[in-house]
Amino acid sequence: MDVDDDYYCDDYYCDDYYDDDISDGESYGDEEWTANDDEPHQLVADKRNRYVVLTEQQIRHRLGQEAAATAEVFSVPVDWALALLRHYRWDPPRLEEDWFSDQDRVRDAVGLGGDPGREGEEEDDEEETNLICGICMEGDKPAAEMASAGCAHRYCHACWRGYVAAAAAEDGGGRGLVALRCPDASCSRAVLRGMVERFFFADADIDGRDAYERALERDYVEARGLWMKPCPAAGCGCAIEIPIEGDGSGADLVCRCGHGFCWRCGGEPHWPASCAAAVGWAGEADAASAEWVLVHTKPCPRCRRPIEHGGGCRALRCADPCGLWFCWRCLGSIDETGWLAHDSCAEVRSPAAATEEELRRAAETLGAFLRYQDLWAANRRAQQLAEHEARLLGLRAGDKVDKGEVVAEAWEEVAEGRRVLGNACAQGQSMVRRRGGASARRRWELFEYQHGETDAVLDRLQQCAQEAATTAAEERELDRLLAVLAQQISVTRCCVDSFARAVEDLHGMPERD
């Protein structure tokens, strides 16, 4: 039997299965680069665009090429090559080194036998008709209804289907399929892809091959976690790849499905703010609520429920079921002493606030939180407006091509700058809580200054874009406006990038001086 014909013409892993026009990925940078290209990757300086989106088919094509190459080098079936590569975390050089130094040890570790192709075969011994399944323990099974993973442990087809289906349902994604071993606890023989495809049983609209391939794709992507990550959106099988020499820092990624996420933490896009600042920003609402309670309320003397004084009479009544009447100034009970006893009482601070300094700092932190929330919302609205204007520009008729391109670029730069300023609010809020020392306060003041300067530059660019888009000037005047706009775009891009780098430099700063 010819090895090439028998093992390597698998329709999933032959190059003929794929169209010739499959590319290595959809580039989101100014210059497209190829992950397997021998030439050095050409990267743009802007951190916004240094990645490639790979579809499920492209991922499958890559791992299929590696599996076919490994099978050819080792003269083994493709199913064996897949099991070997997965065991070695898709590291062919390390696999080749171990394989050619001690092939038997590698086979034992992976769970491969000495005779390729025996997996899933029924027993041919016609005299053996009284076979017993090792799972359901039913006897009188004919050999044609029994199968093994290439070892001595045979089970009926119904039990194999249940065993494979249970592995596919372990995590809802079929990851257990690629790590299956013989059901016998004392046996380490691997259950290969052919067995999974044959006995996979599911009511879903996917078959065993699809489930196994998707599990392999996830395993392949996760093994390359230093430069490749799966899209975290539910139901999306794409992956994001950055250049090997890149570190992914500062990258907000957008998959072709439209889902955006941070390369490092997998959360919502937040560059240039750090992941810690973004997590803190998400929980700031609870802290701000506590600070608001500390600043604006006092506890009921009886039930300790926080109560706000909205102005007017100092005599307050706690809500039911407490119902206590008390004086807001001294927190004394009016029910016991009467109102006249509190006519000239002394002010009592809320017991929750030990000192005036605590009240001052709580009020300051609360004010900063509300301010940064307003800044974030304002930049978000400005970003959406700029994106809307950029989209509309392409639909307007009668504009000169050069004018439309320049103005659209200006609006896109405004949108990106507003996104950066909005995300940076999380970093500013995190600095507010740790600005107790002199140097920490100076860093925060510098951040505030740079944030304000960048905001002013974006306002100027927006005004220039609006003027160029709405002015019906002569050709000479229009050329002048477009030249000014192009220069303003360059200045704004430089300013936004400088601000983003300055915010990134704050990531490693100590929380306290």
XYZ file of C-alpha atoms in Angstrom:
513
model
C 0.000 0.000 0.000
C 1.387 3.367 -0.952
C 1.766 5.513 2.138
C 1.097 8.780 0.351
C -2.134 7.531 -1.197
C -3.421 5.992 2.015
C -2.486 8.588 4.595
C -2.076 12.006 3.066
C -5.014 12.418 0.710
C -7.343 13.421 3.516
C -9.723 15.982 2.096
C -9.384 18.224 5.141
C -5.615 18.308 5.021
C -4.750 18.172 1.341
C -4.005 21.489 -0.297
C -6.507 20.608 -3.030
C -9.319 20.916 -0.508
C -8.756 24.649 -0.226
C -9.218 27.323 -2.804
C -6.068 28.766 -4.244
C -7.070 32.280 -3.264
C -7.110 31.671 0.496
C -5.003 34.376 2.077
C -3.206 34.197 5.396
C -5.564 36.663 6.984
C -7.361 39.945 6.842
C -4.948 42.710 7.731
C -6.092 45.621 9.849
C -2.845 47.524 9.412
C -1.637 50.028 6.897
C 0.489 47.299 5.312
C -0.560 43.665 5.131
C 1.928 41.099 6.377
C 1.984 37.331 6.100
C 2.547 35.230 9.195
C 4.607 32.580 7.404
C 6.464 34.959 5.140
C 10.242 34.709 5.147
C 10.577 38.452 4.710
C 10.604 40.710 7.793
C 7.159 41.981 8.696
C 6.500 45.567 7.703
C 4.658 47.159 10.619
C 3.164 50.576 11.025
C 4.285 52.641 13.993
C 0.713 53.161 15.128
C -0.247 50.496 17.658
C -3.862 50.601 16.563
C -3.352 48.464 13.470
C -0.732 45.794 14.085
C -2.730 42.606 13.744
C -4.334 40.176 11.323
C -7.723 38.462 11.627
C -7.746 34.757 10.714
C -10.975 32.965 9.840
C -11.790 29.394 10.846
C -10.951 28.177 7.353
C -7.571 29.900 7.405
C -6.733 28.446 10.823
C -7.751 24.994 9.618
C -5.632 25.445 6.514
C -2.551 26.296 8.575
C -2.847 23.419 11.020
C -3.648 21.082 8.124
C -0.428 22.045 6.393
C 1.558 21.369 9.566
C -0.161 18.007 10.069
C 0.434 16.924 6.460
C 4.098 17.941 6.637
C 4.604 16.078 9.927
C 2.875 12.969 8.576
C 5.139 12.983 5.539
C 8.328 13.408 7.570
C 7.432 10.646 10.051
C 5.664 8.364 7.504
C 2.615 8.070 9.745
C -1.109 8.708 9.181
C -2.399 12.260 9.436
C -4.434 11.238 12.499
C -1.191 10.270 14.207
C 0.420 13.539 13.165
C -2.478 15.493 14.681
C -2.165 13.623 17.986
C 1.611 14.128 18.043
C 1.438 17.838 17.268
C -1.271 18.441 19.828
C 0.715 16.620 22.531
C 3.738 18.799 21.729
C 1.649 21.994 21.723
C 2.064 22.366 17.970
C 5.835 22.684 18.174
C 7.173 20.655 15.182
C 10.912 21.244 15.858
C 10.684 19.877 19.409
C 8.538 16.968 18.201
C 11.039 16.048 15.492
C 13.931 16.157 17.946
C 12.200 13.816 20.407
C 10.781 11.534 17.705
C 14.093 10.797 16.046
C 15.902 10.404 19.364
C 13.418 7.962 20.952
C 10.378 7.152 18.835
C 8.994 4.500 21.205
C 9.008 6.867 24.165
C 7.108 9.495 22.171
C 4.523 6.948 21.030
C 3.939 5.761 24.584
C 3.556 9.320 25.857
C 1.047 10.255 23.152
C -0.841 6.949 23.352
C -0.043 5.587 19.904
C 0.407 1.911 19.151
C 2.920 0.219 16.936
C 0.570 -0.545 14.036
C -0.904 2.520 12.312
C -4.422 2.008 11.045
C -5.771 -0.473 13.633
C -7.888 2.129 15.418
C -11.598 1.445 15.097
C -11.220 -1.900 13.363
C -13.668 -4.675 14.207
C -12.269 -7.990 15.196
C -12.025 -10.365 12.230
C -12.083 -13.559 14.266
C -15.415 -15.107 13.275
C -15.137 -17.706 16.036
C -15.376 -14.965 18.683
C -19.100 -14.357 18.886
C -19.661 -14.347 22.631
C -17.932 -11.030 23.294
C -18.728 -8.835 26.287
C -18.679 -5.031 26.132
C -16.511 -3.613 28.894
C -18.890 -0.684 29.494
C -22.463 -1.984 29.296
C -21.355 -5.544 30.193
C -23.763 -7.033 27.669
C -22.656 -10.377 26.255
C -23.190 -12.299 23.034
C -21.870 -9.405 20.985
C -20.641 -10.346 17.495
C -17.208 -9.111 16.491
C -18.720 -6.830 13.837
C -20.403 -4.789 16.583
C -17.237 -4.299 18.615
C -14.385 -1.840 18.132
C -11.231 -0.751 19.921
C -8.843 2.186 19.828
C -6.092 -0.127 18.611
C -5.627 -1.827 21.978
C -7.054 -5.022 23.500
C -10.100 -3.322 25.033
C -13.196 -3.728 22.892
C -16.549 -2.034 23.329
C -19.818 -2.094 21.444
C -20.654 0.632 18.964
C -23.475 2.034 21.116
C -21.120 2.531 24.068
C -18.512 4.118 21.819
C -21.113 6.609 20.576
C -22.100 7.468 24.133
C -18.464 7.783 25.218
C -17.584 10.161 22.377
C -20.777 12.202 22.817
C -20.062 12.618 26.541
C -16.567 13.911 25.759
C -18.006 16.385 23.251
C -20.468 17.719 25.841
C -17.966 18.150 28.687
C -17.403 21.866 28.125
C -19.971 22.531 25.433
C -17.252 23.062 22.851
C -15.966 19.577 22.108
C -12.522 20.068 23.632
C -12.670 16.646 25.223
C -12.731 15.065 21.769
C -9.089 15.847 21.006
C -7.863 14.419 24.333
C -9.824 11.155 24.384
C -8.175 7.986 25.652
C -9.373 4.396 25.790
C -12.311 4.047 28.232
C -10.324 1.493 30.237
C -8.706 3.329 33.161
C -5.521 1.274 32.894
C -5.043 1.995 29.178
C -3.526 5.171 27.749
C -4.233 4.470 24.076
C -5.390 7.631 22.300
C -8.743 7.746 20.520
C -7.857 9.361 17.218
C -9.848 11.490 14.831
C -11.119 8.574 12.749
C -12.799 6.997 15.776
C -14.356 10.312 16.773
C -15.778 10.898 13.300
C -17.124 7.379 13.149
C -18.892 7.277 16.498
C -19.794 10.893 17.124
C -23.517 11.069 17.804
C -25.306 14.392 18.231
C -28.653 15.977 17.540
C -26.978 19.241 16.557
C -26.330 20.324 13.005
C -22.634 19.445 13.208
C -21.046 16.091 12.619
C -18.097 14.469 14.301
C -15.596 15.903 11.873
C -16.755 19.485 12.414
C -16.691 19.102 16.194
C -13.213 17.579 16.147
C -11.846 20.181 13.743
C -13.191 23.080 15.783
C -11.672 21.651 18.933
C -8.348 21.276 17.105
C -8.535 24.869 15.895
C -9.019 26.164 19.434
C -6.133 24.026 20.662
C -3.934 25.272 17.810
C -4.709 28.930 18.565
C -4.253 28.579 22.332
C -0.867 26.908 21.830
C 0.242 30.112 20.091
C -0.973 32.359 22.869
C 2.080 34.618 22.711
C 1.077 35.960 19.312
C -2.390 34.567 18.578
C -5.639 34.765 20.543
C -9.168 33.531 19.807
C -11.965 36.050 19.500
C -13.901 35.907 22.810
C -17.261 36.620 21.147
C -19.748 33.780 21.474
C -20.017 31.727 18.307
C -17.032 33.352 16.575
C -14.228 31.027 15.518
C -11.820 33.690 14.274
C -8.436 34.421 15.819
C -6.295 37.548 16.057
C -2.599 37.310 15.221
C 0.097 39.879 15.885
C 3.690 39.792 14.588
C 5.961 37.489 16.564
C 8.239 40.418 17.371
C 5.279 42.383 18.750
C 4.081 42.103 22.334
C 0.437 42.999 21.843
C 0.686 45.779 24.398
C -1.531 48.735 23.765
C -3.588 46.854 21.203
C -7.342 47.227 21.054
C -8.429 44.581 18.583
C -11.566 44.333 16.466
C -12.528 40.974 14.971
C -14.291 40.703 11.642
C -17.448 39.783 13.598
C -17.376 43.319 15.033
C -16.403 42.348 18.577
C -13.648 44.472 20.113
C -11.418 43.418 22.992
C -8.095 44.063 24.687
C -5.188 41.821 23.669
C -3.892 41.433 27.217
C -6.975 40.977 29.399
C -9.624 40.033 26.832
C -11.996 42.663 28.240
C -13.583 45.649 26.577
C -11.182 47.854 24.554
C -9.540 50.367 26.881
C -6.186 51.412 25.351
C -4.260 53.506 26.367
C -5.500 52.894 29.931
C -3.974 49.894 31.692
C -5.953 46.706 32.260
C -5.886 47.325 36.022
C -7.264 50.837 35.519
C -10.005 49.500 33.241
C -11.030 46.891 35.818
C -11.030 49.562 38.511
C -13.085 51.857 36.296
C -15.761 49.184 35.983
C -16.008 48.962 39.780
C -15.781 52.686 40.481
C -19.553 53.088 40.554
C -19.809 51.068 43.767
C -16.978 53.020 45.382
C -18.524 56.303 44.256
C -21.854 55.256 45.755
C -20.146 54.593 49.089
C -18.424 57.979 48.939
C -21.685 59.720 48.089
C -23.312 58.079 51.106
C -20.396 59.181 53.280
C -20.568 62.789 52.087
C -24.306 63.384 51.768
C -26.023 61.203 54.383
C -26.196 60.490 58.098
C -27.397 57.249 59.696
C -30.696 56.972 61.511
C -29.933 56.855 65.280
C -32.101 53.754 65.690
C -31.805 51.535 62.573
C -28.590 53.046 61.092
C -30.189 53.449 57.676
C -28.416 56.231 55.688
C -30.674 59.261 55.245
C -30.147 62.300 53.032
C -31.255 65.766 54.124
C -32.679 67.541 51.107
C -32.936 70.917 52.853
C -35.588 72.639 54.922
C -36.597 71.571 58.407
C -34.051 69.674 60.490
C -36.711 67.347 61.889
C -36.617 64.134 59.860
C -38.596 60.927 60.071
C -36.991 57.593 59.145
C -38.931 55.391 56.768
C -41.093 52.535 58.002
C -40.816 50.208 59.791
C -38.428 52.328 61.889
C -40.416 55.594 61.828
C -38.126 57.454 64.270
C -38.290 61.269 64.352
C -34.830 62.747 64.930
C -32.830 65.955 64.558
C -30.554 66.134 61.513
C -28.079 68.409 63.296
C -27.394 66.420 66.486
C -28.996 63.053 65.548
C -30.990 63.131 68.787
C -34.446 61.558 69.058
C -37.307 64.060 68.870
C -39.774 61.405 70.037
C -38.038 61.275 73.425
C -37.083 64.908 74.062
C -39.433 66.945 71.905
C -38.478 69.471 69.249
C -37.742 72.411 71.596
C -34.769 70.560 73.091
C -33.076 70.655 69.679
C -33.579 74.327 68.959
C -29.917 75.147 69.631
C -28.214 71.748 69.508
C -24.672 71.259 68.230
C -23.805 69.771 64.848
C -22.839 66.100 64.967
C -20.804 64.621 62.156
C -21.837 61.307 60.656
C -20.283 58.465 62.690
C -19.196 56.925 59.379
C -16.796 59.832 58.850
C -14.068 59.854 61.474
C -12.446 63.141 60.463
C -13.006 66.186 58.316
C -10.107 64.988 56.165
C -11.996 61.811 55.310
C -15.025 63.839 54.304
C -12.886 66.151 52.186
C -11.122 63.306 50.390
C -14.377 61.429 49.832
C -15.978 64.528 48.329
C -12.910 65.107 46.145
C -12.850 61.520 44.887
C -16.583 61.553 44.225
C -16.286 64.793 42.288
C -13.431 63.376 40.199
C -15.431 60.237 39.443
C -18.449 62.219 38.262
C -16.202 64.485 36.205
C -14.443 61.593 34.471
C -17.783 59.927 33.829
C -18.971 63.112 32.111
C -15.717 63.333 30.137
C -16.035 59.730 29.005
C -19.647 60.251 27.921
C -18.782 63.473 26.058
C -15.888 61.841 24.192
C -18.051 58.839 23.388
C -20.698 61.090 21.838
C -18.037 63.001 19.898
C -16.557 59.722 18.639
C -19.936 58.505 17.410
C -20.592 61.846 15.704
C -17.226 61.733 13.922
C -17.800 58.149 12.778
C -21.241 59.144 11.501
C -19.829 62.096 9.566
C -17.120 59.909 8.017
C -19.755 57.427 6.842
C -22.018 60.130 5.439
C -19.155 61.703 3.542
C -18.905 58.692 1.264
C -22.606 58.993 0.374
C -22.606 62.644 -0.584
C -22.687 63.372 -4.283
C -20.868 66.216 -5.966
C -17.815 66.337 -3.696
C -14.430 66.224 -5.298
C -12.620 62.969 -4.667
C -9.593 64.645 -3.089
C -11.761 66.726 -0.794
C -13.817 63.740 0.294
C -10.752 61.658 1.079
C -9.063 64.354 3.164
C -12.193 65.298 5.109
C -13.031 61.637 5.739
C -9.511 61.079 7.051
C -9.957 64.064 9.361
C -13.189 62.698 10.804
C -11.608 59.278 11.269
C -8.737 60.879 13.170
C -11.219 62.767 15.344
C -13.057 59.518 16.095
C -9.835 57.731 17.022
C -8.655 60.626 19.177
C -11.966 60.784 21.024
C -11.792 57.050 21.625
C -8.312 57.427 23.125
C -9.372 60.354 25.323
C -12.455 58.493 26.520
C -10.510 55.351 27.388
C -7.862 57.419 29.174
C -10.498 58.562 31.678
C -10.120 55.186 33.395
C -6.411 55.864 33.908
C -7.131 59.341 35.241
C -9.663 58.022 37.735
C -7.205 55.390 38.975
C -4.625 58.153 39.522
C -7.088 60.165 41.610
C -7.237 57.411 44.214
C -3.461 57.194 44.575
C -2.376 60.825 44.394
C -1.623 61.143 48.087
C 2.079 61.877 47.561
C 3.588 64.924 45.915
C 5.013 63.100 42.885
C 1.762 61.164 42.348
C -0.178 64.419 42.378
C 2.241 65.972 39.893
C 1.783 62.997 37.559
C -1.976 63.395 37.787
C -1.721 67.136 37.106
C 0.464 66.416 34.067
C -2.097 63.870 32.865
C -4.861 66.448 33.239
C -2.857 69.027 31.296
C -2.077 66.630 28.440
C -5.674 65.433 28.346
C -6.888 69.015 28.018
C -4.334 69.890 25.332
C -5.252 66.832 23.264
C -8.930 67.686 23.619
C -8.251 71.201 22.304
C -6.287 69.857 19.316
C -9.155 67.508 18.437
C -11.617 70.404 18.659
C -9.513 72.393 16.181
C -9.349 69.460 13.772
C -13.111 68.994 14.001
C -13.680 72.672 13.224
C -11.333 72.472 10.226
C -13.116 69.361 8.940
C -16.522 71.010 9.257
C -15.281 74.140 7.490
C -13.727 72.179 4.619
C -16.828 70.002 4.217
C -19.339 72.856 4.144
C -17.407 75.610 2.360
C -18.263 76.070 -1.322
C -15.094 77.954 -2.224
C -13.205 78.391 -5.448
C -10.642 75.794 -6.384
C -7.671 77.817 -5.115
C -9.326 78.548 -1.768
C -10.462 74.938 -1.472
C -6.920 73.714 -2.076
C -5.705 76.008 0.688
C -8.337 74.694 3.107
C -7.466 71.096 2.287
C -3.751 71.785 2.773
C -4.466 73.312 6.183
C -6.696 70.353 7.031
C -4.035 67.823 6.006
C -1.483 69.608 8.173
C -3.919 69.668 11.091
C -4.514 65.920 10.669
C -0.781 65.272 10.952
C -0.467 67.484 14.035
C -3.481 65.849 15.681
C -2.240 62.320 15.010
C 1.128 63.187 16.529
C -0.542 64.772 19.563
C -2.887 61.815 20.156
C -0.059 59.290 19.820
C 2.140 61.291 22.206
C -0.662 61.454 24.754
C -1.311 57.709 24.432
C 2.377 56.910 24.954
C 2.444 59.183 28.003
C -0.538 57.330 29.478
C 1.144 53.989 28.769
C 4.229 55.182 30.642
C 2.032 55.552 33.726
C 1.165 51.832 33.773
C 4.257 50.814 35.699
C 4.212 53.705 38.155
C 3.955 52.772 41.852
C 0.601 53.378 43.476
C 2.196 55.247 46.378
C 5.239 57.488 46.629
